[in-house]
Amino acid sequence: MGGFKPPFRQSVEICSDTDLAGEGSKTCPPGNASSTQQRPPVLSTIYVDRDGRIQSSEDDIHRHLVAELDLSRLNDAHHALWWTGRPVPARPLHRQRTLGREIVPTEQFDLHLVWSDQGIFVKPLAGVFLNHAFWQAQLCGGGGDVALYENARGLLLSYVWLVRYEIDLALATEARLLPRDTQWAQWQAFVRDVLRHVDPNTLEHVNRRFAFGELRLNRLNQIYRLSPRFVRRHLLRGYGLGYKTYGSFFNRSFGWLIIVFAFLSTVLSALQVGLATGRLVGESAYQALSVGFACLCITIPVVFALAVAWIFVAVFLVHLFETLRFNSHLEQRRLSWKKEDQDV
């Protein structure tokens, strides 16, 4: 990792050490200049590690950054990301607005540049990623994490895509995606220098997720629900942000039934009109067709009603089992954590 360097020079950094110490941009963490050198700024007060344990962000900066910049779920599904979006840069923020998308800030990195009916999710670019010394110490230091370095470069590159015009910068600062005091001339100089260090075409030392720009959430859900690699664990939940209640689950999953019933009703009405005319009353073939289709229309709603009831019971039981299993595992982990703390 020793050959890796920050993707911009110190002369163009947007958040200086003084800013991170709280004397400049109000969006940066409070503190003092001396303590900043001893205790690097963090992105949050706490984080939850992969074991589900709540950790103080200041206890282990590296693990904190790994949790904040985790793209493992998208990397696992990289073979199918072509289904979720085109391999082109994300559109700038003002273009997102013209498409009617709300800009929704999120700190979950694997939702960054994922869009749905709610809008497009964007992870704010914290001041630490605009500081040269932080990159040098936490992301480029000897023995560092290559994957973490590439993820951070990807986040930086995504903002090169998103903030192309001055109006984009205004939208970004208004939504608190960038430090509020960022000036347009300052951002232009910063982007020019980033593009000298990060090749947006070859994506060298950039996480492969950023080969794609915007990703569709509903298609990510389809991949996680239908791919043999994920179906066992994610059949119901998908990638995420799917259903808040059972009502929304059935509305989205079975809303198409309304079209089916409308079609059946239309055909039944047409058959009734045909039977009311004198020309078709004596047609045995037409009579047989009408009887068969009527029986079919009686059977289909019954079958669908039973199927929906079965699915409801199955989903409820699966959620109940998962909840009980999760609670049991969590209790076991807490006992093991307690024992570890006592041993220490």
mmCIF file of C-alpha atoms in Angstrom:
data_model
loop_
_atom_site.group_PDB
_atom_site.id
_atom_site.type_symbol
_atom_site.label_atom_id
_atom_site.label_comp_id
_atom_site.label_asym_id
_atom_site.label_seq_id
_atom_site.Cartn_x
_atom_site.Cartn_y
_atom_site.Cartn_z
ATOM 1 C CA MET A 1 0.000 0.000 0.000
ATOM 2 C CA GLY A 2 3.021 2.246 0.321
ATOM 3 C CA GLY A 3 2.739 3.224 -3.362
ATOM 4 C CA PHE A 4 -0.730 4.718 -2.851
ATOM 5 C CA LYS A 5 -1.125 8.446 -2.461
ATOM 6 C CA PRO A 6 -4.016 10.815 -1.765
ATOM 7 C CA PRO A 7 -6.019 11.518 -4.949
ATOM 8 C CA PHE A 8 -5.362 15.259 -4.696
ATOM 9 C CA ARG A 9 -2.634 17.618 -3.536
ATOM 10 C CA GLN A 10 -2.716 19.370 -0.201
ATOM 11 C CA SER A 11 -2.770 22.756 -1.949
ATOM 12 C CA VAL A 12 -6.308 22.109 -3.308
ATOM 13 C CA GLU A 13 -7.865 20.392 -0.297
ATOM 14 C CA ILE A 14 -11.286 21.775 0.613
ATOM 15 C CA CYS A 15 -11.277 20.877 4.311
ATOM 16 C CA SER A 16 -7.994 21.845 5.944
ATOM 17 C CA ASP A 17 -6.722 20.623 9.310
ATOM 18 C CA THR A 18 -8.070 23.846 10.806
ATOM 19 C CA ASP A 19 -11.498 23.177 9.321
ATOM 20 C CA LEU A 20 -11.522 19.670 10.751
ATOM 21 C CA ALA A 21 -10.562 21.162 14.105
ATOM 22 C CA GLY A 22 -13.816 23.138 14.046
ATOM 23 C CA GLU A 23 -12.405 26.578 13.326
ATOM 24 C CA GLY A 24 -13.520 26.669 9.706
ATOM 25 C CA SER A 25 -16.461 24.915 8.094
ATOM 26 C CA LYS A 26 -19.308 24.349 10.519
ATOM 27 C CA THR A 27 -19.987 21.012 8.871
ATOM 28 C CA CYS A 28 -16.730 19.543 10.203
ATOM 29 C CA PRO A 29 -16.413 17.946 13.670
ATOM 30 C CA PRO A 30 -15.618 20.239 16.618
ATOM 31 C CA GLY A 31 -12.344 19.989 18.464
ATOM 32 C CA ASN A 32 -8.980 21.726 18.560
ATOM 33 C CA ALA A 33 -5.965 21.632 16.313
ATOM 34 C CA SER A 34 -3.735 19.715 18.692
ATOM 35 C CA SER A 35 -6.286 17.017 19.482
ATOM 36 C CA THR A 36 -6.949 16.559 15.749
ATOM 37 C CA GLN A 37 -3.406 15.290 15.300
ATOM 38 C CA GLN A 38 -3.728 12.864 18.203
ATOM 39 C CA ARG A 39 -7.302 11.683 17.551
ATOM 40 C CA PRO A 40 -8.409 11.772 13.907
ATOM 41 C CA PRO A 41 -11.926 13.015 13.186
ATOM 42 C CA VAL A 42 -14.580 10.359 12.652
ATOM 43 C CA LEU A 43 -17.748 10.217 10.558
ATOM 44 C CA SER A 44 -20.159 9.194 13.323
ATOM 45 C CA THR A 45 -20.299 8.767 17.074
ATOM 46 C CA ILE A 46 -20.862 4.986 16.935
ATOM 47 C CA TYR A 47 -21.131 2.232 14.351
ATOM 48 C CA VAL A 48 -22.389 -1.353 14.281
ATOM 49 C CA ASP A 49 -19.832 -3.930 13.191
ATOM 50 C CA ARG A 50 -20.594 -7.077 11.208
ATOM 51 C CA ASP A 51 -21.172 -9.047 14.410
ATOM 52 C CA GLY A 52 -23.911 -6.586 15.367
ATOM 53 C CA ARG A 53 -21.852 -5.079 18.184
ATOM 54 C CA ILE A 54 -22.106 -1.341 18.848
ATOM 55 C CA GLN A 55 -18.657 0.263 18.801
ATOM 56 C CA SER A 56 -17.370 3.737 19.484
ATOM 57 C CA SER A 57 -16.063 5.191 16.239
ATOM 58 C CA GLU A 58 -13.001 6.590 17.992
ATOM 59 C CA ASP A 59 -11.872 3.224 19.376
ATOM 60 C CA ASP A 60 -10.746 1.868 16.009
ATOM 61 C CA ILE A 61 -10.663 4.375 13.145
ATOM 62 C CA HIS A 62 -9.849 1.740 10.539
ATOM 63 C CA ARG A 63 -12.752 -0.566 11.426
ATOM 64 C CA HIS A 64 -15.000 2.473 11.595
ATOM 65 C CA LEU A 65 -14.031 3.501 8.047
ATOM 66 C CA VAL A 66 -14.413 -0.062 6.760
ATOM 67 C CA ALA A 67 -17.978 -0.121 8.136
ATOM 68 C CA GLU A 68 -18.759 3.329 6.701
ATOM 69 C CA LEU A 69 -17.445 2.507 3.213
ATOM 70 C CA ASP A 70 -18.699 -1.066 2.927
ATOM 71 C CA LEU A 71 -19.628 -2.095 -0.629
ATOM 72 C CA SER A 72 -19.516 -5.852 -0.126
ATOM 73 C CA ARG A 73 -23.177 -6.420 -1.033
ATOM 74 C CA LEU A 74 -22.787 -4.678 -4.394
ATOM 75 C CA ASN A 75 -19.466 -6.393 -5.049
ATOM 76 C CA ASP A 76 -21.097 -9.767 -4.398
ATOM 77 C CA ALA A 77 -23.732 -8.952 -7.023
ATOM 78 C CA HIS A 78 -21.337 -7.334 -9.503
ATOM 79 C CA HIS A 79 -21.905 -10.074 -12.094
ATOM 80 C CA ALA A 80 -25.538 -8.938 -12.380
ATOM 81 C CA LEU A 81 -25.210 -5.162 -11.983
ATOM 82 C CA TRP A 82 -25.666 -4.755 -15.738
ATOM 83 C CA TRP A 83 -29.348 -5.460 -15.037
ATOM 84 C CA THR A 84 -29.622 -2.516 -12.612
ATOM 85 C CA GLY A 85 -27.995 0.289 -14.560
ATOM 86 C CA ARG A 86 -25.828 1.340 -17.481
ATOM 87 C CA PRO A 87 -22.008 1.443 -17.259
ATOM 88 C CA VAL A 88 -21.929 5.230 -17.573
ATOM 89 C CA PRO A 89 -21.279 8.006 -15.029
ATOM 90 C CA ALA A 90 -24.143 9.149 -12.819
ATOM 91 C CA ARG A 91 -25.985 12.248 -13.985
ATOM 92 C CA PRO A 92 -25.321 15.557 -12.181
ATOM 93 C CA LEU A 93 -27.549 16.687 -9.352
ATOM 94 C CA HIS A 94 -29.476 19.275 -11.367
ATOM 95 C CA ARG A 95 -30.327 16.579 -13.927
ATOM 96 C CA GLN A 96 -31.630 14.356 -11.128
ATOM 97 C CA ARG A 97 -33.976 17.168 -10.175
ATOM 98 C CA THR A 98 -35.226 17.597 -13.738
ATOM 99 C CA LEU A 99 -36.051 13.871 -13.746
ATOM 100 C CA GLY A 100 -38.292 14.515 -10.755
ATOM 101 C CA ARG A 101 -36.042 12.678 -8.309
ATOM 102 C CA GLU A 102 -35.662 13.884 -4.766
ATOM 103 C CA ILE A 103 -32.087 13.891 -3.474
ATOM 104 C CA VAL A 104 -32.201 11.694 -0.376
ATOM 105 C CA PRO A 105 -29.065 11.819 1.819
ATOM 106 C CA THR A 106 -28.012 8.467 3.256
ATOM 107 C CA GLU A 107 -24.952 7.361 5.182
ATOM 108 C CA GLN A 108 -25.300 3.784 3.894
ATOM 109 C CA PHE A 109 -22.625 3.589 1.219
ATOM 110 C CA ASP A 110 -24.096 0.635 -0.667
ATOM 111 C CA LEU A 111 -27.206 2.773 -1.305
ATOM 112 C CA HIS A 112 -25.131 5.608 -2.778
ATOM 113 C CA LEU A 113 -26.443 6.467 -6.282
ATOM 114 C CA VAL A 114 -29.248 3.900 -5.990
ATOM 115 C CA TRP A 115 -32.609 5.285 -7.113
ATOM 116 C CA SER A 116 -36.224 4.351 -6.527
ATOM 117 C CA ASP A 117 -39.638 6.000 -6.546
ATOM 118 C CA GLN A 118 -38.564 7.946 -3.453
ATOM 119 C CA GLY A 119 -35.662 9.577 -5.286
ATOM 120 C CA ILE A 120 -31.947 8.976 -5.553
ATOM 121 C CA PHE A 121 -29.901 8.152 -2.468
ATOM 122 C CA VAL A 122 -26.623 10.041 -2.087
ATOM 123 C CA LYS A 123 -23.996 9.593 0.609
ATOM 124 C CA PRO A 124 -22.645 12.972 1.816
ATOM 125 C CA LEU A 125 -18.972 13.604 1.137
ATOM 126 C CA ALA A 126 -17.693 14.262 4.651
ATOM 127 C CA GLY A 127 -14.995 16.839 5.224
ATOM 128 C CA VAL A 128 -12.427 14.192 6.167
ATOM 129 C CA PHE A 129 -12.435 12.904 2.580
ATOM 130 C CA LEU A 130 -11.568 16.409 1.405
ATOM 131 C CA ASN A 131 -8.546 16.621 3.700
ATOM 132 C CA HIS A 132 -5.112 15.594 2.439
ATOM 133 C CA ALA A 133 -3.675 14.672 5.835
ATOM 134 C CA PHE A 134 -6.597 12.377 6.630
ATOM 135 C CA TRP A 135 -6.080 10.487 3.379
ATOM 136 C CA GLN A 136 -2.372 10.230 4.064
ATOM 137 C CA ALA A 137 -2.817 8.943 7.610
ATOM 138 C CA GLN A 138 -5.951 6.790 7.433
ATOM 139 C CA LEU A 139 -6.331 5.651 3.817
ATOM 140 C CA CYS A 140 -2.836 5.620 2.314
ATOM 141 C CA GLY A 141 -0.671 4.699 5.295
ATOM 142 C CA GLY A 142 1.671 1.738 5.262
ATOM 143 C CA GLY A 143 -0.105 -1.564 5.794
ATOM 144 C CA GLY A 144 -3.393 0.049 4.864
ATOM 145 C CA ASP A 145 -6.483 -1.548 3.377
ATOM 146 C CA VAL A 146 -6.470 -1.625 -0.433
ATOM 147 C CA ALA A 147 -10.225 -2.224 -0.648
ATOM 148 C CA LEU A 148 -10.905 0.699 1.705
ATOM 149 C CA TYR A 149 -8.651 2.945 -0.377
ATOM 150 C CA GLU A 150 -10.454 1.993 -3.596
ATOM 151 C CA ASN A 151 -13.877 2.496 -2.010
ATOM 152 C CA ALA A 152 -12.918 5.983 -0.842
ATOM 153 C CA ARG A 153 -11.598 6.898 -4.288
ATOM 154 C CA GLY A 154 -14.890 5.690 -5.746
ATOM 155 C CA LEU A 155 -16.843 7.980 -3.426
ATOM 156 C CA LEU A 156 -14.670 10.899 -4.496
ATOM 157 C CA LEU A 157 -15.104 10.071 -8.181
ATOM 158 C CA SER A 158 -18.879 9.896 -7.790
ATOM 159 C CA TYR A 159 -18.903 13.541 -6.686
ATOM 160 C CA VAL A 160 -16.916 14.461 -9.773
ATOM 161 C CA TRP A 161 -19.922 13.051 -11.652
ATOM 162 C CA LEU A 162 -22.586 14.643 -9.467
ATOM 163 C CA VAL A 163 -21.199 18.170 -9.135
ATOM 164 C CA ARG A 164 -20.342 19.378 -12.638
ATOM 165 C CA TYR A 165 -21.944 22.821 -12.666
ATOM 166 C CA GLU A 166 -22.227 25.625 -10.179
ATOM 167 C CA ILE A 167 -25.920 24.830 -9.729
ATOM 168 C CA ASP A 168 -24.914 21.292 -8.747
ATOM 169 C CA LEU A 169 -22.633 22.698 -6.065
ATOM 170 C CA ALA A 170 -25.490 24.854 -4.760
ATOM 171 C CA LEU A 171 -27.759 21.804 -4.588
ATOM 172 C CA ALA A 172 -25.042 19.753 -2.876
ATOM 173 C CA THR A 173 -24.325 22.344 -0.200
ATOM 174 C CA GLU A 174 -28.036 22.970 0.339
ATOM 175 C CA ALA A 175 -28.604 19.238 0.920
ATOM 176 C CA ARG A 176 -25.519 19.089 3.202
ATOM 177 C CA LEU A 177 -23.782 16.706 0.820
ATOM 178 C CA LEU A 178 -20.692 18.930 0.783
ATOM 179 C CA PRO A 179 -19.312 21.400 3.332
ATOM 180 C CA ARG A 180 -21.488 24.514 3.226
ATOM 181 C CA ASP A 181 -18.611 26.922 2.688
ATOM 182 C CA THR A 182 -17.322 25.215 -0.476
ATOM 183 C CA GLN A 183 -16.823 27.770 -3.255
ATOM 184 C CA TRP A 184 -17.205 27.080 -6.973
ATOM 185 C CA ALA A 185 -13.654 28.131 -7.885
ATOM 186 C CA GLN A 186 -12.365 25.995 -5.027
ATOM 187 C CA TRP A 187 -14.352 22.979 -6.248
ATOM 188 C CA GLN A 188 -13.162 23.457 -9.837
ATOM 189 C CA ALA A 189 -9.520 23.392 -8.743
ATOM 190 C CA PHE A 190 -10.171 20.350 -6.580
ATOM 191 C CA VAL A 191 -11.830 18.372 -9.405
ATOM 192 C CA ARG A 192 -9.054 19.254 -11.851
ATOM 193 C CA ASP A 193 -6.493 17.837 -9.447
ATOM 194 C CA VAL A 194 -8.561 14.738 -8.656
ATOM 195 C CA LEU A 195 -8.787 13.921 -12.364
ATOM 196 C CA ARG A 196 -4.985 14.015 -12.542
ATOM 197 C CA HIS A 197 -4.823 11.281 -9.897
ATOM 198 C CA VAL A 198 -7.985 9.252 -10.600
ATOM 199 C CA ASP A 199 -8.602 8.077 -14.159
ATOM 200 C CA PRO A 200 -12.399 8.172 -14.683
ATOM 201 C CA ASN A 201 -12.097 5.985 -17.790
ATOM 202 C CA THR A 202 -9.894 3.099 -16.682
ATOM 203 C CA LEU A 203 -11.095 3.297 -13.029
ATOM 204 C CA GLU A 204 -7.697 2.144 -11.817
ATOM 205 C CA HIS A 205 -7.672 1.734 -8.018
ATOM 206 C CA VAL A 206 -11.413 2.454 -7.901
ATOM 207 C CA ASN A 207 -13.944 -0.061 -6.621
ATOM 208 C CA ARG A 208 -15.561 -1.895 -9.528
ATOM 209 C CA ARG A 209 -19.026 -0.856 -8.345
ATOM 210 C CA PHE A 210 -18.271 2.531 -9.929
ATOM 211 C CA ALA A 211 -18.097 0.975 -13.369
ATOM 212 C CA PHE A 212 -21.836 1.661 -13.139
ATOM 213 C CA GLY A 213 -23.402 4.986 -12.251
ATOM 214 C CA GLU A 214 -27.006 4.938 -11.060
ATOM 215 C CA LEU A 215 -28.510 1.617 -9.953
ATOM 216 C CA ARG A 216 -32.242 0.802 -9.850
ATOM 217 C CA LEU A 217 -33.346 -0.393 -6.423
ATOM 218 C CA ASN A 218 -36.192 -2.572 -7.663
ATOM 219 C CA ARG A 219 -33.798 -4.486 -9.921
ATOM 220 C CA LEU A 220 -31.286 -4.887 -7.104
ATOM 221 C CA ASN A 221 -34.162 -6.415 -5.143
ATOM 222 C CA GLN A 222 -34.872 -8.745 -8.050
ATOM 223 C CA ILE A 223 -31.249 -9.890 -8.149
ATOM 224 C CA TYR A 224 -31.201 -10.612 -4.423
ATOM 225 C CA ARG A 225 -34.568 -12.390 -4.524
ATOM 226 C CA LEU A 226 -34.071 -14.480 -7.664
ATOM 227 C CA SER A 227 -30.334 -15.133 -8.022
ATOM 228 C CA PRO A 228 -29.384 -18.636 -6.802
ATOM 229 C CA ARG A 229 -26.558 -17.062 -4.837
ATOM 230 C CA PHE A 230 -28.861 -14.910 -2.705
ATOM 231 C CA VAL A 231 -32.345 -16.428 -2.928
ATOM 232 C CA ARG A 232 -32.030 -18.561 0.200
ATOM 233 C CA ARG A 233 -31.415 -15.620 2.521
ATOM 234 C CA HIS A 234 -32.980 -12.727 0.624
ATOM 235 C CA LEU A 235 -36.077 -14.115 -1.076
ATOM 236 C CA LEU A 236 -38.424 -11.963 1.000
ATOM 237 C CA ARG A 237 -36.347 -8.922 1.900
ATOM 238 C CA GLY A 238 -34.370 -8.537 -1.308
ATOM 239 C CA TYR A 239 -31.594 -5.941 -1.302
ATOM 240 C CA GLY A 240 -33.401 -3.591 1.035
ATOM 241 C CA LEU A 241 -35.927 -0.783 1.447
ATOM 242 C CA GLY A 242 -38.651 -3.030 0.127
ATOM 243 C CA TYR A 243 -41.773 -3.286 2.259
ATOM 244 C CA LYS A 244 -42.549 -1.518 5.517
ATOM 245 C CA THR A 245 -45.809 -3.377 6.231
ATOM 246 C CA TYR A 246 -47.633 -6.471 5.068
ATOM 247 C CA GLY A 247 -50.094 -4.171 3.295
ATOM 248 C CA SER A 248 -47.386 -2.589 1.134
ATOM 249 C CA PHE A 249 -45.941 -6.050 0.428
ATOM 250 C CA PHE A 250 -49.245 -7.366 -0.953
ATOM 251 C CA ASN A 251 -50.040 -4.119 -2.788
ATOM 252 C CA ARG A 252 -46.766 -4.270 -4.714
ATOM 253 C CA SER A 253 -46.661 -8.038 -5.163
ATOM 254 C CA PHE A 254 -50.260 -8.593 -6.217
ATOM 255 C CA GLY A 255 -51.363 -5.263 -7.641
ATOM 256 C CA TRP A 256 -51.234 -6.832 -11.102
ATOM 257 C CA LEU A 257 -54.222 -9.012 -10.128
ATOM 258 C CA ILE A 258 -56.455 -5.987 -10.648
ATOM 259 C CA ILE A 259 -55.536 -6.035 -14.346
ATOM 260 C CA VAL A 260 -56.299 -9.763 -14.547
ATOM 261 C CA PHE A 261 -59.709 -9.336 -12.930
ATOM 262 C CA ALA A 262 -60.492 -6.342 -15.161
ATOM 263 C CA PHE A 263 -59.669 -8.454 -18.226
ATOM 264 C CA LEU A 264 -61.858 -11.322 -17.026
ATOM 265 C CA SER A 265 -64.726 -8.936 -16.302
ATOM 266 C CA THR A 266 -64.461 -7.425 -19.781
ATOM 267 C CA VAL A 267 -64.532 -10.842 -21.456
ATOM 268 C CA LEU A 268 -67.481 -11.997 -19.321
ATOM 269 C CA SER A 269 -69.430 -8.857 -20.227
ATOM 270 C CA ALA A 270 -68.749 -9.479 -23.919
ATOM 271 C CA LEU A 271 -69.950 -13.082 -23.608
ATOM 272 C CA GLN A 272 -73.142 -11.930 -21.928
ATOM 273 C CA VAL A 273 -73.795 -9.472 -24.750
ATOM 274 C CA GLY A 274 -73.249 -12.299 -27.243
ATOM 275 C CA LEU A 275 -75.715 -14.554 -25.434
ATOM 276 C CA ALA A 276 -78.297 -11.768 -25.456
ATOM 277 C CA THR A 277 -78.288 -11.639 -29.256
ATOM 278 C CA GLY A 278 -80.462 -14.015 -31.246
ATOM 279 C CA ARG A 279 -77.717 -15.077 -33.637
ATOM 280 C CA LEU A 280 -75.556 -16.742 -30.947
ATOM 281 C CA VAL A 281 -78.208 -18.280 -28.715
ATOM 282 C CA GLY A 282 -78.356 -21.479 -30.725
ATOM 283 C CA GLU A 283 -74.591 -21.799 -31.260
ATOM 284 C CA SER A 284 -73.511 -24.831 -29.217
ATOM 285 C CA ALA A 285 -69.809 -23.983 -29.533
ATOM 286 C CA TYR A 286 -70.412 -20.468 -28.234
ATOM 287 C CA GLN A 287 -72.541 -21.851 -25.394
ATOM 288 C CA ALA A 288 -69.772 -24.277 -24.425
ATOM 289 C CA LEU A 289 -67.174 -21.480 -24.553
ATOM 290 C CA SER A 290 -69.316 -19.256 -22.333
ATOM 291 C CA VAL A 291 -69.866 -22.001 -19.765
ATOM 292 C CA GLY A 292 -66.180 -22.942 -19.692
ATOM 293 C CA PHE A 293 -65.010 -19.358 -19.345
ATOM 294 C CA ALA A 294 -67.568 -18.673 -16.603
ATOM 295 C CA CYS A 295 -66.301 -21.687 -14.646
ATOM 296 C CA LEU A 296 -62.757 -20.471 -15.175
ATOM 297 C CA CYS A 297 -63.649 -17.008 -13.835
ATOM 298 C CA ILE A 298 -65.154 -18.609 -10.738
ATOM 299 C CA THR A 299 -62.105 -20.810 -10.177
ATOM 300 C CA ILE A 300 -59.369 -18.208 -10.689
ATOM 301 C CA PRO A 301 -60.392 -15.838 -7.833
ATOM 302 C CA VAL A 302 -60.740 -18.791 -5.449
ATOM 303 C CA VAL A 303 -57.295 -20.126 -6.385
ATOM 304 C CA PHE A 304 -55.705 -16.687 -6.066
ATOM 305 C CA ALA A 305 -57.417 -16.057 -2.731
ATOM 306 C CA LEU A 306 -56.091 -19.338 -1.355
ATOM 307 C CA ALA A 307 -52.629 -18.606 -2.769
ATOM 308 C CA VAL A 308 -52.514 -15.123 -1.219
ATOM 309 C CA ALA A 309 -53.666 -16.525 2.126
ATOM 310 C CA TRP A 310 -50.969 -19.225 1.959
ATOM 311 C CA ILE A 311 -48.283 -16.674 1.078
ATOM 312 C CA PHE A 312 -49.395 -14.428 3.938
ATOM 313 C CA VAL A 313 -49.120 -17.288 6.432
ATOM 314 C CA ALA A 314 -45.748 -18.359 4.987
ATOM 315 C CA VAL A 315 -44.311 -14.822 5.110
ATOM 316 C CA PHE A 316 -45.583 -14.331 8.654
ATOM 317 C CA LEU A 317 -44.052 -17.624 9.826
ATOM 318 C CA VAL A 318 -40.732 -16.901 8.122
ATOM 319 C CA HIS A 319 -40.541 -13.445 9.735
ATOM 320 C CA LEU A 320 -41.504 -14.930 13.092
ATOM 321 C CA PHE A 321 -38.831 -17.640 12.814
ATOM 322 C CA GLU A 322 -36.181 -15.086 11.731
ATOM 323 C CA THR A 323 -37.086 -12.797 14.635
ATOM 324 C CA LEU A 324 -36.879 -15.600 17.195
ATOM 325 C CA ARG A 325 -33.599 -16.863 15.734
ATOM 326 C CA PHE A 326 -32.116 -13.370 15.642
ATOM 327 C CA ASN A 327 -33.115 -12.709 19.247
ATOM 328 C CA SER A 328 -31.594 -16.029 20.306
ATOM 329 C CA HIS A 329 -28.327 -15.369 18.485
ATOM 330 C CA LEU A 330 -28.169 -11.826 19.804
ATOM 331 C CA GLU A 331 -28.617 -13.058 23.360
ATOM 332 C CA GLN A 332 -25.815 -15.580 22.855
ATOM 333 C CA ARG A 333 -23.526 -12.916 21.417
ATOM 334 C CA ARG A 334 -24.249 -10.599 24.318
ATOM 335 C CA LEU A 335 -23.307 -13.349 26.763
ATOM 336 C CA SER A 336 -20.057 -13.961 24.881
ATOM 337 C CA TRP A 337 -19.307 -10.213 24.788
ATOM 338 C CA LYS A 338 -19.941 -10.006 28.518
ATOM 339 C CA LYS A 339 -17.561 -12.898 29.117
ATOM 340 C CA GLU A 340 -14.911 -11.260 26.919
ATOM 341 C CA ASP A 341 -15.235 -7.993 28.846
ATOM 342 C CA GLN A 342 -14.912 -9.832 32.151
ATOM 343 C CA ASP A 343 -11.783 -11.657 30.947
ATOM 344 C CA VAL A 344 -10.257 -8.346 29.965
#
